[in-house]
Coordinates of C-alpha atoms in Angstrom, one line a residue:
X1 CA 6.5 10.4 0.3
X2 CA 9.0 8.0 2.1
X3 CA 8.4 4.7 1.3
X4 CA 10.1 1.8 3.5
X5 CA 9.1 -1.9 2.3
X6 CA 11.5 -4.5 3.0
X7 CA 9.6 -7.5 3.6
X8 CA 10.8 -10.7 5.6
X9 CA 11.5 -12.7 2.2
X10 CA 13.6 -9.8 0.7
X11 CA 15.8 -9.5 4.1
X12 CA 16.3 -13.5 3.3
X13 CA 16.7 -13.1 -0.4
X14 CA 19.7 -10.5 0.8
X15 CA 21.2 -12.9 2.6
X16 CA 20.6 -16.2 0.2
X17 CA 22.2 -13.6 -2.7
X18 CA 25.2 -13.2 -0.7
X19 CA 25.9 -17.0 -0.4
X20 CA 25.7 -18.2 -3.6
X21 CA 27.1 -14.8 -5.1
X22 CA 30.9 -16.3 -5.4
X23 CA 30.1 -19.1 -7.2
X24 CA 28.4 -16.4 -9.8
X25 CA 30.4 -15.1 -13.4
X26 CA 28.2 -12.4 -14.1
X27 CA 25.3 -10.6 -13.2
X28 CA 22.3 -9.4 -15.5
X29 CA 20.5 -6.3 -13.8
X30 CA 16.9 -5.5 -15.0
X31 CA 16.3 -1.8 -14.9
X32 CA 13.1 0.1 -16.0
X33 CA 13.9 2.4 -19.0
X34 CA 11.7 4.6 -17.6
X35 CA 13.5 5.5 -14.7
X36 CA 17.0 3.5 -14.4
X37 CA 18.4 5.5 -11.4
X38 CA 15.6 5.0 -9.2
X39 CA 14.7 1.3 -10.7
X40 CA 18.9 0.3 -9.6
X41 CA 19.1 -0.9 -6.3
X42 CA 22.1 0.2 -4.8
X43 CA 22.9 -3.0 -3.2
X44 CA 23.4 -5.3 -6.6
X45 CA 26.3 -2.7 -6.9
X46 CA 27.5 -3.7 -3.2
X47 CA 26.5 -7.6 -4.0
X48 CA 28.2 -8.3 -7.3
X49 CA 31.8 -6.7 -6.5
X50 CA 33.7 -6.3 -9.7
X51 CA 31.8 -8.9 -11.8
X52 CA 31.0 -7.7 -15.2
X53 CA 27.0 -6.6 -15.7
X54 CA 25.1 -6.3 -17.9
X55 CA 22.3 -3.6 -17.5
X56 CA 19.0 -4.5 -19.1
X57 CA 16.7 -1.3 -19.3
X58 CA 13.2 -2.8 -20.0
X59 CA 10.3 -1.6 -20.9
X60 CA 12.2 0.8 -23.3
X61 CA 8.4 0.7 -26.0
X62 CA 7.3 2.9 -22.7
X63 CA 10.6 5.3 -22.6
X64 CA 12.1 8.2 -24.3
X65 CA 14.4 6.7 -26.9
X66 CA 16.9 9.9 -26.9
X67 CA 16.8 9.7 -23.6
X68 CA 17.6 6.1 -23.5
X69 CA 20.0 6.5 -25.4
X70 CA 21.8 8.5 -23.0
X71 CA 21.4 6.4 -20.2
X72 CA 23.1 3.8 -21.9
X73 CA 26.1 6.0 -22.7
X74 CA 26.3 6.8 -19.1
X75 CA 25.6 3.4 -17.4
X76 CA 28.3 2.1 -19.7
X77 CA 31.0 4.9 -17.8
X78 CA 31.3 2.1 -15.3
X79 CA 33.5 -0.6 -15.3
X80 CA 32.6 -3.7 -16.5
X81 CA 28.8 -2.3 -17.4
X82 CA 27.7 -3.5 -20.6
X83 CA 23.7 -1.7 -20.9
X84 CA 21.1 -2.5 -23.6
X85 CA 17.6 -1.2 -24.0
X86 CA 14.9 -3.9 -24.2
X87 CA 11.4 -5.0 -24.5
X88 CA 9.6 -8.3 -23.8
X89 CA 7.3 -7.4 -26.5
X90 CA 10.2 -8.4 -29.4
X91 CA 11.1 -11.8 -27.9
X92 CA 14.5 -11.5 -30.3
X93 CA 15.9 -8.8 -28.8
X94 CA 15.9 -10.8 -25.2
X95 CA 17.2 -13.3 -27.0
X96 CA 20.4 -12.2 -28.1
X97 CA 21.2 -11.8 -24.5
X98 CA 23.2 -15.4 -24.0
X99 CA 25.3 -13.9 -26.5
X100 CA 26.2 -10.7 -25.2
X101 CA 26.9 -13.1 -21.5
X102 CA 29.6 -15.0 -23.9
X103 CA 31.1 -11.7 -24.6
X104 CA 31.7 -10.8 -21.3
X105 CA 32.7 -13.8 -19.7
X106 CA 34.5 -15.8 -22.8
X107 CA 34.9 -19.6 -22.4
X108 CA 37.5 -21.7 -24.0
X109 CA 36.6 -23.6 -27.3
X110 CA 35.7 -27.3 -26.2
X111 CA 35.1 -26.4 -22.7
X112 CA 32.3 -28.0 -20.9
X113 CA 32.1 -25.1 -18.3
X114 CA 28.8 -23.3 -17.8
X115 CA 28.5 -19.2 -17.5
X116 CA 26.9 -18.8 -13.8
X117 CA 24.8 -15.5 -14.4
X118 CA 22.3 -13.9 -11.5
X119 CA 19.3 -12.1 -12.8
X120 CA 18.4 -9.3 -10.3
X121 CA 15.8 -6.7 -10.0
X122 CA 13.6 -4.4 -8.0
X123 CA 9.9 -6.0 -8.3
X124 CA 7.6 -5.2 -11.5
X125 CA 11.1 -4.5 -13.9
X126 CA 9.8 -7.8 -15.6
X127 CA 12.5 -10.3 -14.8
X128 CA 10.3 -13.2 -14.7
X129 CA 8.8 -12.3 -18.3
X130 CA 12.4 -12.3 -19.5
X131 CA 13.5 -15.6 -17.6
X132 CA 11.1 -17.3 -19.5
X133 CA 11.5 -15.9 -23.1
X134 CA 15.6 -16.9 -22.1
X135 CA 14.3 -20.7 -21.5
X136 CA 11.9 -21.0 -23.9
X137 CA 9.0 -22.0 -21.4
X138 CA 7.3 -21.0 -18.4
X139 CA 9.5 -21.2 -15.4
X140 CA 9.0 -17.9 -13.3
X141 CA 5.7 -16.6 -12.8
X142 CA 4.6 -13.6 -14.0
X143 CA 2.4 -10.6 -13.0
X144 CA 2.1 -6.6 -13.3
X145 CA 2.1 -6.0 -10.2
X146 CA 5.0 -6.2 -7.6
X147 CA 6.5 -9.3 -5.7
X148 CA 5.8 -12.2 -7.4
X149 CA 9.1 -14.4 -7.6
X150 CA 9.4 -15.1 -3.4
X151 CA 12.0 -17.7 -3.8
X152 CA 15.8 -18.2 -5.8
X153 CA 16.3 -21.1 -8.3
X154 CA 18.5 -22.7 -10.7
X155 CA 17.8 -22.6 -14.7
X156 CA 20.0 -24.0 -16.6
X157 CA 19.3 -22.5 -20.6
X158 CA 20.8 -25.6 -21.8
X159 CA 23.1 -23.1 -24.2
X160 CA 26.2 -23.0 -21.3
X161 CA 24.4 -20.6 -19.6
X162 CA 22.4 -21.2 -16.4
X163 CA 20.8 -18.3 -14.5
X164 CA 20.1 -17.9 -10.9
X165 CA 16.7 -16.2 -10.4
X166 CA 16.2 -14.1 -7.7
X167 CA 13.1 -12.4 -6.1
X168 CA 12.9 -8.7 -7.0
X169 CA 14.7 -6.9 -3.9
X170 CA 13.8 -3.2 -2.8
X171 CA 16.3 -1.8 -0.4
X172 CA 15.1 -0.9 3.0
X173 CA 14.5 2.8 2.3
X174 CA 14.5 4.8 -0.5
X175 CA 16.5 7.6 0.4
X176 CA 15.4 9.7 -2.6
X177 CA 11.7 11.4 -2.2
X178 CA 11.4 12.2 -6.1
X179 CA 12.8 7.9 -6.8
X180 CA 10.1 7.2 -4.3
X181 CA 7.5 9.2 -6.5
X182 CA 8.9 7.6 -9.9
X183 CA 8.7 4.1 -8.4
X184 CA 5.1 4.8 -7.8
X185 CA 4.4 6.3 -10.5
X186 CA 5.7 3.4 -13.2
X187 CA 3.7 0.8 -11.0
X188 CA 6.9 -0.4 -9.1
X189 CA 5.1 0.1 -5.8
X190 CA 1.6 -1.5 -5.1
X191 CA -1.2 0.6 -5.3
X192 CA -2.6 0.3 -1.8
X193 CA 0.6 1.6 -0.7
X194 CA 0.5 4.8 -1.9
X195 CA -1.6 7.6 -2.1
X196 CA -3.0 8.0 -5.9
X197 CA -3.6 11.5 -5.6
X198 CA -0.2 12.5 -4.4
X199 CA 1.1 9.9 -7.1
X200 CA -0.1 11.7 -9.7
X201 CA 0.2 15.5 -9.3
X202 CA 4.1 14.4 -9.3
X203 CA 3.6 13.2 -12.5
X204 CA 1.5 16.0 -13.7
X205 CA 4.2 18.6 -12.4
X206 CA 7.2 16.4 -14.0
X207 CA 5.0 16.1 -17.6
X208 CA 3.5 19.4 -17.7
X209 CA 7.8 20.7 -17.7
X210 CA 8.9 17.6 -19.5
X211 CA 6.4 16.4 -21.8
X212 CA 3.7 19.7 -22.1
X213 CA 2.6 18.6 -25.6
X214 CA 2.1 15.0 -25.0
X215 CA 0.1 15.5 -22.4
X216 CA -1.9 18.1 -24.3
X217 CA -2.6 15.6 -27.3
X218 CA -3.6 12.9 -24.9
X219 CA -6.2 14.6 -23.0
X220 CA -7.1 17.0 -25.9
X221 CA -6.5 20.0 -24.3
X222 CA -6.7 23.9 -25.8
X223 CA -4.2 25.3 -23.4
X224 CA -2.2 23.8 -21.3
X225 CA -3.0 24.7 -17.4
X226 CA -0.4 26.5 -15.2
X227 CA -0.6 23.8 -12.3
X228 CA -0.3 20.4 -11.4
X229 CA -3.2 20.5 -9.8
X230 CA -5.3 22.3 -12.2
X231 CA -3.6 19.9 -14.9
X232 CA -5.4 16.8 -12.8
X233 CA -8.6 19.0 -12.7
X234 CA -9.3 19.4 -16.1
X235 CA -8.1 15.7 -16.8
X236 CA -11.0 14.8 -14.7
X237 CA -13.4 17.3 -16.2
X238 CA -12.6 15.7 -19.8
X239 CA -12.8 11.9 -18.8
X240 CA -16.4 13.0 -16.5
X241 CA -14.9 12.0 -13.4
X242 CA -17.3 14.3 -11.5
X243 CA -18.9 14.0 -8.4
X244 CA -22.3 15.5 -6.8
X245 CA -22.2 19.2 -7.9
X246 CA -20.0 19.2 -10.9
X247 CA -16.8 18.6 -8.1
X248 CA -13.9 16.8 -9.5
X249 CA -13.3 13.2 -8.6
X250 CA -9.6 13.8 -7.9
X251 CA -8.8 9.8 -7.0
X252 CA -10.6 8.5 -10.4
X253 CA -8.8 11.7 -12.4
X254 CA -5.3 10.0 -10.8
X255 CA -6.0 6.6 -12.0
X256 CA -7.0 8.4 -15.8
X257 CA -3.5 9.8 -15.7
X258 CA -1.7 6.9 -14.3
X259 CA -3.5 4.1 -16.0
X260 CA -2.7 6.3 -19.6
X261 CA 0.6 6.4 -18.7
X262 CA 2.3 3.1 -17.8
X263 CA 0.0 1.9 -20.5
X264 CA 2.3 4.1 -23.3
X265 CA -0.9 5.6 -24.3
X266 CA 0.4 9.2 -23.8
X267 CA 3.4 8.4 -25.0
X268 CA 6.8 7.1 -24.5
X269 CA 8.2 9.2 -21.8
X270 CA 10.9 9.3 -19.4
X271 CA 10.9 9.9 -16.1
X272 CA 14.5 10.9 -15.2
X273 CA 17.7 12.0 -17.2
X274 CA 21.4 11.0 -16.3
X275 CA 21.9 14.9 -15.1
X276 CA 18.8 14.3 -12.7
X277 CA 20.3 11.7 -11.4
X278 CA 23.8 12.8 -10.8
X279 CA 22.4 15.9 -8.9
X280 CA 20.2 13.7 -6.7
X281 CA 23.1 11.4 -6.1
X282 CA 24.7 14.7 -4.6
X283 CA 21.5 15.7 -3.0
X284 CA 21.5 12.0 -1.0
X285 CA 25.0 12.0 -0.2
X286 CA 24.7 15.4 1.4
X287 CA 21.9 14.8 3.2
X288 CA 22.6 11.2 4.6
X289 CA 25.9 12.8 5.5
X290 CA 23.7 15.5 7.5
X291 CA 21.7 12.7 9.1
X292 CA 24.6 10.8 10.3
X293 CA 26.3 14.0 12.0
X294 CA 23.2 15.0 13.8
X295 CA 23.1 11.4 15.1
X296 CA 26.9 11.4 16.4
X297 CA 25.8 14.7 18.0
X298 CA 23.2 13.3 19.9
X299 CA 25.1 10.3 20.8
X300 CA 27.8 12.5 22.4
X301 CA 25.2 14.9 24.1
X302 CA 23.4 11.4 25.9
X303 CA 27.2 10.2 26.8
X304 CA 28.0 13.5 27.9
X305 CA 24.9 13.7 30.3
X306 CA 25.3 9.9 31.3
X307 CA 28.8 10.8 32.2
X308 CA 27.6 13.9 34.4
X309 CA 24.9 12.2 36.4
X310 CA 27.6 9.4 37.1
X311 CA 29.7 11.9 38.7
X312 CA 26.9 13.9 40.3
X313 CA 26.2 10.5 42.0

């Protein structure tokens, strides 16, 4: 499932981002704990330079905690990355954040000198919820679903702090199949623009390996089935999602299984690991790298023929 979504605003946000970014100290990323390689846009790394970071991974109630834990460890590898696991549901722990900013960007005693920090984030990470526990009232709007915030502005937290907002940027292509899946999968995507089915016999593969007893608890099952698909099946059959002659509703099945899941109710699970990621990173590399030799191939093949039908002429 390749999923390209780069709407007008988000090319303009790009561009807006690049403008103000030298007048910026630090930048905040909001990742999903969930899945913090395929949440991290790729550009924010091009964008910020070497401007220290701090790496928020939200939504951590809904993740792993060991493996959270790990992703911190690695995420930190990089210099100048400070990470922190959060959620919006313990207001203090969002917080301490201002803080954590002084750390990183220290400001003499006495001075009158603001931090400039830039919050950034693919849509749905829950930015705006955390711009507004950071002020103390409500300043971005919020929603569970993606691409609310369309416009950047100034907030100053009136603790030396002010934060430039930005709207939640997806790159122009996700180069990763399984990140496209994940993205989908933790709501990150809008639902009309994926297929549900598809959406969640990925997840049922990925659980059935990662998470076999969770998903066994949720759905009360006696033995766990062999398949994705037969995993989805027998969801359906428990939650009577059938159709005319006992079929399975397949569509209603996918929402039981994705509705259960971004709501925590089966659990707090992870969708990737650091070693998943480094061996997708690979995977990318290698086959970008493919793509862009095939493309000076052809381009010397079409020069090659222009050139011969100029001298045949």
């Amino acid at each position: 499932m390749a999923i390209q979504w780069y709407p007008g605003h988000m090319h303009k946000a790009r561009k807006e981002i690049e403008k103000v970014m030298p007048q910026i100290d630090l930048v905040i990323e909001v990742l999903d704990a969930r899945i913090p390689y395929s949440s991290e846009n790729p550009m924010v790394a091009q964008l910020r330079g070497d401007r220290p970071c701090i790496k928020l991974l939200n939504k951590s109630d809904l993740a792993d905690p060991e493996i959270t834990a790990r992703w911190i460890e690695y995420l930190e590898q990089e210099q100048g990355v400070k990470a922190q696991a959060i959620t919006t549901l313990q207001p203090g722990m969002v917080k301490k954040l201002p803080e954590l900013c002084r750390k990183l960007v220290p400001i003499e005693e006495g001075s009158v000198k603001n931090i400039r920090t830039m919050i950034m984030g693919i849509p749905n990470v829950g930015k705006s919820t955390i711009i507004n526990l950071l002020a103390g009232r409500v300043i971005a709007k919020t929603g569970n679903e993606p691409a609310v915030t369309k416009t950047q502005q100034r907030i100053n937290l009136n603790n030396g702090i002010v934060l430039s907002d930005t709207p939640g940027i997806l790159w122009p292509k996700v180069d990763n199949e399984a990140s496209s899946y994940r993205l989908a999968v933790t709501g990150a995507i809008k639902d009309t623009a994926m297929e549900y089915d598809d959406v969640a016999l990925f997840a049922c593969e990925y659980f059935l390996n990662a998470y076999p007893d969770a998903m066994q608890e949720r759905f009360n099952l006696k033995e766990l089935p062999q398949s994705d698909f037969e995993l989805l099946e027998e969801i359906g059959r428990r939650r009577g999602a059938l159709r005319a002659g006992g079929r399975v509703d397949l569509h209603k099945a996918s929402e039981a299984v994705l509705h259960d899941y971004r709501s925590g109710k089966i659990g707090q699970l992870s969708l990737e690991t650091p070693e998943m990621a480094i061996a997708e990173k690979i995977e990318v590399e290698k086959m970008l790298a493919e793509k862009a030799a095939e493309k000076a191939r052809r381009k010397e093949e079409m020069k090659l023929k222009h050139s011969g039908k100029r001298h045949q002429g």
